[in-house]
Amino acid sequence: MKIEGSVWKYNDNVDTDVIIPARYLNISDIEELKTHCMEDIDANFSSEVKKGDIIVAGKNFGCGSSREQAPLAIKACGISCIIAESFARIFFRNAVNIGLPVLTIEDTKNIKQGDRLSINLETGHISNISQGTDFYATEMPEFLKGIYAANGLINYIKSG
């Protein structure tokens, strides 16, 4: 499973309240909900993000409330993967459940907005095509690779 896309870069402590603000939680249509994704920290995100793009952030991505709409809105926008130094546990779990790959690396400071990344989910190898650098994500257990390959936990369980 290979992913390639451009980087949307964010800092530490991006919470679910800015990923999808509470004022939109009554929207059940995912197509409408995704238009508000990240708007409180990046007004251009939902209109400029491209299918396959990648979010890169610092520590504690997805902190705050446990709203399931946060990873759903990110995935609906076309984001193919999120890379961060660490994730809030409930966000991590919600992302896995819907088949949105979340990878942890030690340091994201050298990855810049707009860099082009190539990711091999099987090996954890990440290549920054723009900078000509390579690094590895924390190794992913086999069952997690299976969940991502099945595009989410429910599909994984049904296939097994």
CSV table of C-alpha atoms in Angstrom, one decimal:
chain,number,residue,atom,x,y,z
A,1,MET,CA,0.0,0.0,0.0
A,2,LYS,CA,1.7,3.2,-1.2
A,3,ILE,CA,0.6,6.7,-0.7
A,4,GLU,CA,1.9,9.9,-2.4
A,5,GLY,CA,0.7,13.4,-1.7
A,6,SER,CA,1.5,16.9,-0.8
A,7,VAL,CA,1.8,18.0,2.9
A,8,TRP,CA,-0.5,20.1,4.9
A,9,LYS,CA,1.6,21.1,7.9
A,10,TYR,CA,0.3,21.9,11.4
A,11,ASN,CA,1.9,22.3,14.9
A,12,ASP,CA,1.4,20.6,18.2
A,13,ASN,CA,-2.0,20.1,19.9
A,14,VAL,CA,-4.4,20.3,17.0
A,15,ASP,CA,-7.6,19.5,18.7
A,16,THR,CA,-10.8,18.1,17.4
A,17,ASP,CA,-12.5,21.4,18.0
A,18,VAL,CA,-10.5,23.0,15.2
A,19,ILE,CA,-10.5,19.9,13.0
A,20,ILE,CA,-14.3,20.1,12.9
A,21,PRO,CA,-15.8,22.9,15.0
A,22,ALA,CA,-18.6,22.1,17.4
A,23,ARG,CA,-21.0,24.5,15.6
A,24,TYR,CA,-21.1,22.0,12.7
A,25,LEU,CA,-21.6,18.8,14.6
A,26,ASN,CA,-25.3,18.7,13.8
A,27,ILE,CA,-24.5,18.2,10.1
A,28,SER,CA,-25.0,14.6,9.1
A,29,ASP,CA,-24.1,14.9,5.4
A,30,ILE,CA,-20.4,14.2,5.1
A,31,GLU,CA,-20.1,16.2,1.9
A,32,GLU,CA,-21.3,19.3,3.7
A,33,LEU,CA,-19.3,18.5,6.9
A,34,LYS,CA,-16.0,18.2,5.0
A,35,THR,CA,-16.4,21.8,3.8
A,36,HIS,CA,-15.8,23.0,7.4
A,37,CYS,CA,-12.8,20.7,8.1
A,38,MET,CA,-9.9,22.7,9.6
A,39,GLU,CA,-11.5,26.0,8.9
A,40,ASP,CA,-10.7,27.6,12.3
A,41,ILE,CA,-7.0,27.1,11.8
A,42,ASP,CA,-6.7,27.0,8.0
A,43,ALA,CA,-9.5,28.7,6.1
A,44,ASN,CA,-8.3,27.4,2.7
A,45,PHE,CA,-7.9,23.8,3.7
A,46,SER,CA,-11.2,22.3,2.5
A,47,SER,CA,-11.2,24.2,-0.8
A,48,GLU,CA,-7.6,23.5,-1.7
A,49,VAL,CA,-6.8,20.1,-0.3
A,50,LYS,CA,-6.4,17.4,-3.0
A,51,LYS,CA,-7.2,13.7,-2.9
A,52,GLY,CA,-4.2,11.9,-1.6
A,53,ASP,CA,-2.7,14.8,0.3
A,54,ILE,CA,-1.1,14.2,3.7
A,55,ILE,CA,-1.4,16.0,7.0
A,56,VAL,CA,1.8,16.3,9.0
A,57,ALA,CA,1.7,17.6,12.6
A,58,GLY,CA,3.6,17.8,15.8
A,59,LYS,CA,2.6,16.2,19.1
A,60,ASN,CA,-0.8,15.3,20.4
A,61,PHE,CA,-2.8,15.5,17.1
A,62,GLY,CA,-6.5,15.0,17.6
A,63,CYS,CA,-6.6,16.0,21.3
A,64,GLY,CA,-9.8,17.3,22.9
A,65,SER,CA,-13.2,15.7,22.6
A,66,SER,CA,-13.7,12.2,21.2
A,67,ARG,CA,-15.9,13.4,18.3
A,68,GLU,CA,-15.9,10.8,15.5
A,69,GLN,CA,-16.6,13.5,13.0
A,70,ALA,CA,-13.0,14.7,13.1
A,71,PRO,CA,-11.3,11.8,11.3
A,72,LEU,CA,-14.4,11.3,9.2
A,73,ALA,CA,-14.2,14.9,7.9
A,74,ILE,CA,-10.4,14.6,7.3
A,75,LYS,CA,-10.8,11.4,5.3
A,76,ALA,CA,-13.8,12.9,3.4
A,77,CYS,CA,-11.6,15.8,2.3
A,78,GLY,CA,-9.3,13.3,0.6
A,79,ILE,CA,-6.5,13.1,3.1
A,80,SER,CA,-4.8,9.8,2.6
A,81,CYS,CA,-2.7,9.7,5.8
A,82,ILE,CA,-1.8,11.7,8.9
A,83,ILE,CA,1.8,11.7,10.2
A,84,ALA,CA,2.5,13.2,13.6
A,85,GLU,CA,4.9,12.9,16.5
A,86,SER,CA,2.1,11.6,18.7
A,87,PHE,CA,-1.7,11.3,18.6
A,88,ALA,CA,-4.5,11.6,21.2
A,89,ARG,CA,-5.5,8.0,21.9
A,90,ILE,CA,-9.2,8.3,21.0
A,91,PHE,CA,-8.5,10.2,17.8
A,92,PHE,CA,-6.0,7.5,16.8
A,93,ARG,CA,-8.5,4.8,17.5
A,94,ASN,CA,-11.3,6.6,15.6
A,95,ALA,CA,-9.0,7.1,12.6
A,96,VAL,CA,-8.0,3.4,12.6
A,97,ASN,CA,-11.7,2.4,12.8
A,98,ILE,CA,-12.5,4.2,9.5
A,99,GLY,CA,-9.3,3.1,7.8
A,100,LEU,CA,-7.5,6.5,7.8
A,101,PRO,CA,-3.8,5.7,8.2
A,102,VAL,CA,-2.1,7.4,11.1
A,103,LEU,CA,1.7,7.1,11.4
A,104,THR,CA,4.0,8.2,14.2
A,105,ILE,CA,7.5,9.5,13.6
A,106,GLU,CA,10.0,10.9,16.0
A,107,ASP,CA,10.3,14.4,14.6
A,108,THR,CA,8.2,16.3,12.0
A,109,LYS,CA,10.0,19.7,12.1
A,110,ASN,CA,11.9,19.2,8.9
A,111,ILE,CA,8.8,18.4,6.8
A,112,LYS,CA,7.5,21.6,5.3
A,113,GLN,CA,4.1,22.7,4.0
A,114,GLY,CA,3.7,21.6,0.4
A,115,ASP,CA,6.5,19.0,0.5
A,116,ARG,CA,5.7,15.9,-1.6
A,117,LEU,CA,5.8,12.6,0.4
A,118,SER,CA,5.8,9.0,-0.7
A,119,ILE,CA,4.7,6.5,2.0
A,120,ASN,CA,4.9,2.7,2.0
A,121,LEU,CA,2.4,1.6,4.7
A,122,GLU,CA,3.8,-2.0,4.6
A,123,THR,CA,7.3,-1.0,5.6
A,124,GLY,CA,6.8,2.4,7.2
A,125,HIS,CA,9.3,4.0,4.8
A,126,ILE,CA,8.6,7.7,4.1
A,127,SER,CA,10.4,9.5,1.4
A,128,ASN,CA,10.3,13.3,1.3
A,129,ILE,CA,10.6,13.7,-2.5
A,130,SER,CA,10.9,17.4,-2.3
A,131,GLN,CA,13.9,17.4,0.0
A,132,GLY,CA,15.4,14.1,-1.0
A,133,THR,CA,15.3,12.6,2.5
A,134,ASP,CA,14.0,9.3,3.9
A,135,PHE,CA,12.8,8.2,7.3
A,136,TYR,CA,10.7,5.5,8.9
A,137,ALA,CA,7.5,5.6,10.9
A,138,THR,CA,7.1,3.5,14.0
A,139,GLU,CA,6.5,-0.1,13.0
A,140,MET,CA,2.9,-1.0,12.5
A,141,PRO,CA,1.5,-4.3,13.7
A,142,GLU,CA,0.2,-6.7,11.1
A,143,PHE,CA,-3.4,-6.5,12.2
A,144,LEU,CA,-3.3,-2.7,11.8
A,145,LYS,CA,-2.0,-3.1,8.2
A,146,GLY,CA,-4.9,-5.4,7.6
A,147,ILE,CA,-7.4,-2.9,8.9
A,148,TYR,CA,-6.0,-0.2,6.6
A,149,ALA,CA,-5.9,-2.6,3.6
A,150,ALA,CA,-9.6,-3.4,4.2
A,151,ASN,CA,-10.4,0.4,4.5
A,152,GLY,CA,-11.6,0.2,8.1
A,153,LEU,CA,-12.3,-2.0,11.0
A,154,ILE,CA,-15.8,-3.1,10.0
A,155,ASN,CA,-14.6,-4.2,6.5
A,156,TYR,CA,-11.7,-6.0,8.2
A,157,ILE,CA,-14.0,-7.9,10.5
A,158,LYS,CA,-16.4,-8.8,7.7
A,159,SER,CA,-13.5,-10.1,5.6
A,160,GLY,CA,-12.0,-12.3,8.3
